[in-house]
PDB file of C-alpha atoms in Angstrom:
ATOM      1  CA  UNK A  10     -22.383  -8.049  21.992  1.00 55.00           C
ATOM      2  CA  UNK A  11     -19.461 -10.445  21.755  1.00 51.00           C
ATOM      3  CA  UNK A  12     -21.768 -13.422  21.386  1.00 51.00           C
ATOM      4  CA  UNK A  13     -23.806 -11.871  18.572  1.00 51.00           C
ATOM      5  CA  UNK A  14     -20.653 -10.750  16.756  1.00 50.00           C
ATOM      6  CA  UNK A  15     -19.216 -14.265  17.064  1.00 49.00           C
ATOM      7  CA  UNK A  16     -22.462 -15.849  15.844  1.00 47.00           C
ATOM      8  CA  UNK A  17     -22.622 -13.480  12.855  1.00 44.00           C
ATOM      9  CA  UNK A  18     -19.000 -14.147  11.899  1.00 43.00           C
ATOM     10  CA  UNK A  19     -19.354 -17.907  12.336  1.00 43.00           C
ATOM     11  CA  UNK A  20     -22.694 -18.086  10.519  1.00 41.00           C
ATOM     12  CA  UNK A  21     -21.211 -16.282   7.553  1.00 37.00           C
ATOM     13  CA  UNK A  22     -18.108 -18.446   7.563  1.00 38.00           C
ATOM     14  CA  UNK A  23     -20.020 -21.702   7.998  1.00 35.00           C
ATOM     15  CA  UNK A  24     -21.249 -21.462   4.411  1.00 32.00           C
ATOM     16  CA  UNK A  25     -17.703 -21.218   3.131  1.00 31.00           C
ATOM     17  CA  UNK A  26     -15.477 -24.043   2.123  1.00 30.00           C
ATOM     18  CA  UNK A  27     -11.804 -23.812   2.953  1.00 31.00           C
ATOM     19  CA  UNK A  28     -10.427 -20.732   1.281  1.00 30.00           C
ATOM     20  CA  UNK A  29      -6.971 -21.042  -0.278  1.00 33.00           C
ATOM     21  CA  UNK A  30      -4.267 -19.188   1.613  1.00 36.00           C
ATOM     22  CA  UNK A  31      -3.950 -15.612   0.416  1.00 44.00           C
ATOM     23  CA  UNK A  32      -0.248 -15.079   1.031  1.00 46.00           C
ATOM     24  CA  UNK A  33       1.108 -11.587   1.318  1.00 55.00           C
ATOM     25  CA  UNK A  34       4.135 -12.682  -0.762  1.00 55.00           C
ATOM     26  CA  UNK A  35       6.463 -10.748   1.500  1.00 61.00           C
ATOM     27  CA  UNK A  36       8.758 -13.105   3.303  1.00 80.00           C
ATOM     28  CA  UNK A  37      11.796 -10.972   4.044  1.00 90.00           C
ATOM     29  CA  UNK A  38      12.409  -7.813   5.987  1.00 92.00           C
ATOM     30  CA  UNK A  39      13.490  -6.186   2.712  1.00 92.00           C
ATOM     31  CA  UNK A  40       9.833  -6.492   1.636  1.00 93.00           C
ATOM     32  CA  UNK A  41       8.875  -4.470   4.738  1.00 96.00           C
ATOM     33  CA  UNK A  42      11.339  -1.560   4.480  1.00 96.00           C
ATOM     34  CA  UNK A  43       8.746   0.784   2.951  1.00 97.00           C
ATOM     35  CA  UNK A  44       6.336   0.000   5.795  1.00 97.00           C
ATOM     36  CA  UNK A  45       9.085   0.719   8.347  1.00 97.00           C
ATOM     37  CA  UNK A  46       9.887   4.038   6.628  1.00 97.00           C
ATOM     38  CA  UNK A  47       6.239   5.109   6.438  1.00 97.00           C
ATOM     39  CA  UNK A  48       5.757   4.400  10.135  1.00 98.00           C
ATOM     40  CA  UNK A  49       8.800   6.587  10.845  1.00 97.00           C
ATOM     41  CA  UNK A  50       7.514   9.273   8.457  1.00 96.00           C
ATOM     42  CA  UNK A  51       4.191   9.570  10.317  1.00 96.00           C
ATOM     43  CA  UNK A  52       5.970   9.728  13.684  1.00 96.00           C
ATOM     44  CA  UNK A  53       5.740   6.153  14.977  1.00 97.00           C
ATOM     45  CA  UNK A  54       8.912   4.788  16.553  1.00 97.00           C
ATOM     46  CA  UNK A  55       9.505   1.113  15.781  1.00 97.00           C
ATOM     47  CA  UNK A  56      11.864  -0.868  17.986  1.00 95.00           C
ATOM     48  CA  UNK A  57      12.967  -4.482  17.794  1.00 95.00           C
ATOM     49  CA  UNK A  58      13.738  -6.665  20.817  1.00 92.00           C
ATOM     50  CA  UNK A  59      13.585  -3.872  23.369  1.00 89.00           C
ATOM     51  CA  UNK A  60      14.439  -5.651  26.665  1.00 87.00           C
ATOM     52  CA  UNK A  61      11.860  -3.581  28.565  1.00 87.00           C
ATOM     53  CA  UNK A  62       9.040  -5.043  26.464  1.00 87.00           C
ATOM     54  CA  UNK A  63      10.614  -8.240  25.117  1.00 88.00           C
ATOM     55  CA  UNK A  64      11.544  -9.956  28.339  1.00 79.00           C
ATOM     56  CA  UNK A  65      11.802 -13.730  28.258  1.00 70.00           C
ATOM     57  CA  UNK A  66       8.584 -15.166  29.541  1.00 60.00           C
ATOM     58  CA  UNK A  67       5.969 -17.673  28.475  1.00 54.00           C
ATOM     59  CA  UNK A  68       3.878 -16.963  26.556  1.00 59.00           C
ATOM     60  CA  UNK A  69       6.279 -14.793  24.654  1.00 75.00           C
ATOM     61  CA  UNK A  70       5.089 -11.361  23.600  1.00 84.00           C
ATOM     62  CA  UNK A  71       5.320 -11.053  19.803  1.00 93.00           C
ATOM     63  CA  UNK A  72       4.699  -7.330  19.651  1.00 95.00           C
ATOM     64  CA  UNK A  73       2.702  -4.397  20.917  1.00 95.00           C
ATOM     65  CA  UNK A  74       1.666  -0.915  19.821  1.00 96.00           C
ATOM     66  CA  UNK A  75       1.371   1.831  22.426  1.00 95.00           C
ATOM     67  CA  UNK A  76      -1.199   4.348  21.102  1.00 93.00           C
ATOM     68  CA  UNK A  77      -0.343   7.113  23.579  1.00 94.00           C
ATOM     69  CA  UNK A  78       3.357   7.207  22.741  1.00 93.00           C
ATOM     70  CA  UNK A  79       3.414   5.983  19.149  1.00 94.00           C
ATOM     71  CA  UNK A  80       5.789   3.159  19.991  1.00 97.00           C
ATOM     72  CA  UNK A  81       5.582  -0.062  17.983  1.00 97.00           C
ATOM     73  CA  UNK A  82       7.554  -2.977  19.429  1.00 96.00           C
ATOM     74  CA  UNK A  83       8.415  -6.256  17.702  1.00 95.00           C
ATOM     75  CA  UNK A  84       9.808  -9.071  19.849  1.00 94.00           C
ATOM     76  CA  UNK A  85      11.474 -11.476  17.449  1.00 93.00           C
ATOM     77  CA  UNK A  86      11.058 -15.229  17.811  1.00 92.00           C
ATOM     78  CA  UNK A  87      14.798 -16.005  17.764  1.00 92.00           C
ATOM     79  CA  UNK A  88      16.011 -13.135  19.918  1.00 90.00           C
ATOM     80  CA  UNK A  89      18.589 -13.749  22.598  1.00 85.00           C
ATOM     81  CA  UNK A  90      18.836 -11.725  25.816  1.00 77.00           C
ATOM     82  CA  UNK A  91      21.153  -8.753  25.408  1.00 73.00           C
ATOM     83  CA  UNK A  92      21.303  -9.017  21.619  1.00 80.00           C
ATOM     84  CA  UNK A  93      19.645  -6.738  19.126  1.00 86.00           C
ATOM     85  CA  UNK A  94      17.817  -7.547  15.938  1.00 92.00           C
ATOM     86  CA  UNK A  95      18.168 -11.053  14.492  1.00 93.00           C
ATOM     87  CA  UNK A  96      16.976 -12.567  11.212  1.00 94.00           C
ATOM     88  CA  UNK A  97      13.251 -11.980  10.761  1.00 96.00           C
ATOM     89  CA  UNK A  98      10.920 -15.001  10.783  1.00 95.00           C
ATOM     90  CA  UNK A  99       7.530 -15.180   9.033  1.00 95.00           C
ATOM     91  CA  UNK A 100       5.907 -14.681  12.451  1.00 95.00           C
ATOM     92  CA  UNK A 101       8.075 -11.608  13.155  1.00 96.00           C
ATOM     93  CA  UNK A 102       7.007 -10.048   9.854  1.00 97.00           C
ATOM     94  CA  UNK A 103       3.360 -10.975  10.467  1.00 96.00           C
ATOM     95  CA  UNK A 104       3.622  -9.326  13.901  1.00 97.00           C
ATOM     96  CA  UNK A 105       5.073  -6.176  12.323  1.00 98.00           C
ATOM     97  CA  UNK A 106       2.142  -5.978   9.855  1.00 98.00           C
ATOM     98  CA  UNK A 107      -0.349  -6.728  12.670  1.00 97.00           C
ATOM     99  CA  UNK A 108       0.975  -3.921  14.866  1.00 98.00           C
ATOM    100  CA  UNK A 109       1.054  -1.535  11.875  1.00 98.00           C
ATOM    101  CA  UNK A 110      -2.671  -2.229  11.429  1.00 97.00           C
ATOM    102  CA  UNK A 111      -3.162  -1.070  15.022  1.00 97.00           C
ATOM    103  CA  UNK A 112      -1.516   2.225  13.991  1.00 97.00           C
ATOM    104  CA  UNK A 113      -4.114   2.551  11.201  1.00 97.00           C
ATOM    105  CA  UNK A 114      -6.808   1.924  13.822  1.00 97.00           C
ATOM    106  CA  UNK A 115      -5.234   4.658  15.974  1.00 96.00           C
ATOM    107  CA  UNK A 116      -5.439   7.113  13.072  1.00 95.00           C
ATOM    108  CA  UNK A 117      -8.989   6.021  12.263  1.00 95.00           C
ATOM    109  CA  UNK A 118     -10.152   7.430  15.616  1.00 93.00           C
ATOM    110  CA  UNK A 119      -8.501  10.825  15.158  1.00 92.00           C
ATOM    111  CA  UNK A 120      -5.007  12.143  15.669  1.00 92.00           C
ATOM    112  CA  UNK A 121      -2.156   9.751  16.353  1.00 92.00           C
ATOM    113  CA  UNK A 122      -1.099   9.249  19.957  1.00 91.00           C
ATOM    114  CA  UNK A 123      -4.411  10.293  21.532  1.00 92.00           C
ATOM    115  CA  UNK A 124      -4.945   6.772  22.868  1.00 91.00           C
ATOM    116  CA  UNK A 125      -8.154   6.311  20.869  1.00 94.00           C
ATOM    117  CA  UNK A 126      -8.586   3.581  18.266  1.00 94.00           C
ATOM    118  CA  UNK A 127     -11.340   2.408  15.940  1.00 95.00           C
ATOM    119  CA  UNK A 128     -11.401  -0.555  13.582  1.00 96.00           C
ATOM    120  CA  UNK A 129     -10.948   0.152   9.889  1.00 94.00           C
ATOM    121  CA  UNK A 130     -13.843  -2.169   8.977  1.00 95.00           C
ATOM    122  CA  UNK A 131     -17.321  -2.161  10.463  1.00 94.00           C
ATOM    123  CA  UNK A 132     -18.710  -5.560  11.450  1.00 92.00           C
ATOM    124  CA  UNK A 133     -20.208  -6.402   8.030  1.00 94.00           C
ATOM    125  CA  UNK A 134     -17.081  -5.248   6.186  1.00 94.00           C
ATOM    126  CA  UNK A 135     -14.922  -7.334   8.506  1.00 94.00           C
ATOM    127  CA  UNK A 136     -16.995 -10.426   7.758  1.00 92.00           C
ATOM    128  CA  UNK A 137     -16.654  -9.839   4.003  1.00 93.00           C
ATOM    129  CA  UNK A 138     -12.919  -9.312   4.458  1.00 93.00           C
ATOM    130  CA  UNK A 139     -12.603 -12.546   6.439  1.00 93.00           C
ATOM    131  CA  UNK A 140     -14.528 -14.379   3.692  1.00 91.00           C
ATOM    132  CA  UNK A 141     -11.825 -13.444   1.180  1.00 91.00           C
ATOM    133  CA  UNK A 142      -8.980 -14.347   3.520  1.00 92.00           C
ATOM    134  CA  UNK A 143      -7.227 -17.604   4.337  1.00 91.00           C
ATOM    135  CA  UNK A 144      -8.960 -17.754   7.732  1.00 93.00           C
ATOM    136  CA  UNK A 145     -11.242 -20.735   8.310  1.00 92.00           C
ATOM    137  CA  UNK A 146     -14.245 -20.871  10.605  1.00 88.00           C
ATOM    138  CA  UNK A 147     -12.252 -22.975  13.068  1.00 93.00           C
ATOM    139  CA  UNK A 148      -9.294 -20.576  13.072  1.00 95.00           C
ATOM    140  CA  UNK A 149     -11.521 -17.504  13.633  1.00 94.00           C
ATOM    141  CA  UNK A 150     -13.437 -19.360  16.352  1.00 93.00           C
ATOM    142  CA  UNK A 151     -10.210 -20.290  18.163  1.00 95.00           C
ATOM    143  CA  UNK A 152      -8.891 -16.716  17.916  1.00 95.00           C
ATOM    144  CA  UNK A 153     -12.192 -15.290  19.130  1.00 95.00           C
ATOM    145  CA  UNK A 154     -12.278 -17.647  22.110  1.00 95.00           C
ATOM    146  CA  UNK A 155      -8.651 -16.868  22.999  1.00 94.00           C
ATOM    147  CA  UNK A 156      -9.273 -13.103  22.855  1.00 95.00           C
ATOM    148  CA  UNK A 157     -12.487 -13.412  24.861  1.00 95.00           C
ATOM    149  CA  UNK A 158     -10.584 -15.498  27.417  1.00 94.00           C
ATOM    150  CA  UNK A 159      -8.102 -12.639  27.783  1.00 92.00           C
ATOM    151  CA  UNK A 160     -10.984 -10.390  28.852  1.00 95.00           C
ATOM    152  CA  UNK A 161     -11.030  -8.149  25.792  1.00 95.00           C
ATOM    153  CA  UNK A 162     -14.099  -6.016  25.074  1.00 94.00           C
ATOM    154  CA  UNK A 163     -16.219  -6.453  21.919  1.00 92.00           C
ATOM    155  CA  UNK A 164     -14.425  -3.522  20.300  1.00 93.00           C
ATOM    156  CA  UNK A 165     -10.981  -4.842  21.246  1.00 95.00           C
ATOM    157  CA  UNK A 166     -11.834  -8.290  19.867  1.00 96.00           C
ATOM    158  CA  UNK A 167     -13.054  -6.710  16.619  1.00 96.00           C
ATOM    159  CA  UNK A 168      -9.825  -4.709  16.297  1.00 97.00           C
ATOM    160  CA  UNK A 169      -7.611  -7.703  17.086  1.00 97.00           C
ATOM    161  CA  UNK A 170      -9.394  -9.961  14.595  1.00 97.00           C
ATOM    162  CA  UNK A 171      -9.086  -7.222  11.982  1.00 97.00           C
ATOM    163  CA  UNK A 172      -5.346  -6.861  12.685  1.00 97.00           C
ATOM    164  CA  UNK A 173      -4.749 -10.631  12.537  1.00 97.00           C
ATOM    165  CA  UNK A 174      -6.593 -11.021   9.226  1.00 96.00           C
ATOM    166  CA  UNK A 175      -4.975  -7.934   7.669  1.00 96.00           C
ATOM    167  CA  UNK A 176      -1.503  -9.078   8.727  1.00 96.00           C
ATOM    168  CA  UNK A 177      -1.978 -12.511   7.203  1.00 94.00           C
ATOM    169  CA  UNK A 178      -3.335 -11.380   3.862  1.00 93.00           C
ATOM    170  CA  UNK A 179      -2.349  -7.808   3.031  1.00 94.00           C
ATOM    171  CA  UNK A 180       1.071  -6.824   1.701  1.00 95.00           C
ATOM    172  CA  UNK A 181       3.321  -4.521   3.706  1.00 96.00           C
ATOM    173  CA  UNK A 182       3.235  -2.003   0.836  1.00 96.00           C
ATOM    174  CA  UNK A 183      -0.588  -1.930   0.927  1.00 95.00           C
ATOM    175  CA  UNK A 184      -0.498  -1.406   4.707  1.00 97.00           C
ATOM    176  CA  UNK A 185       2.029   1.417   4.192  1.00 97.00           C
ATOM    177  CA  UNK A 186      -0.333   3.018   1.666  1.00 96.00           C
ATOM    178  CA  UNK A 187      -3.235   2.809   4.157  1.00 95.00           C
ATOM    179  CA  UNK A 188      -1.055   4.333   6.871  1.00 96.00           C
ATOM    180  CA  UNK A 189      -0.412   7.332   4.629  1.00 96.00           C
ATOM    181  CA  UNK A 190      -4.122   7.547   3.757  1.00 93.00           C
ATOM    182  CA  UNK A 191      -5.400   7.254   7.352  1.00 92.00           C
ATOM    183  CA  UNK A 192      -2.600   9.075   9.191  1.00 92.00           C
ATOM    184  CA  UNK A 193      -2.291  12.294   7.197  1.00 80.00           C
ATOM    185  CA  UNK A 194      -1.130  15.116   9.429  1.00 63.00           C
TER     186      UNK A 194
END
């Protein structure tokens, strides 16, 4: 259940001191070109600032992956209505990596675009992964509560937490490699 998953994650993290930030050392879009190309190679269409998905509202949508159509959307922080791509922020790049992890989860459940997704890590593996990340107990707790408040299921919360932690600590090249590994045709 959600409560038992949260308790297990928090119990494991409570023994940890603050973990130093594990930066992905990829702060420009140039660092993400390979990831973009691999997504295209496996058949995922990536769009930036599509007005259908990136309408101006609060809270702003950062990005979304549509598993039935293979469409990955990034809504940049500094976009302006009617304009295309702008300079990428750290959050934009983090969003791109996060949504790419959802593509890996799509492939982990079977063929791309079948609408089915599974996390890459089981619960125990996710906890170990979080332990090596920059995520603190408080940060995981806040994310968990926010996701639960949105009405997500246990599985959806697991997949979102996995995507957030992967995006913050794994390089775009490593994510590209996993895409090729998980999404072989």
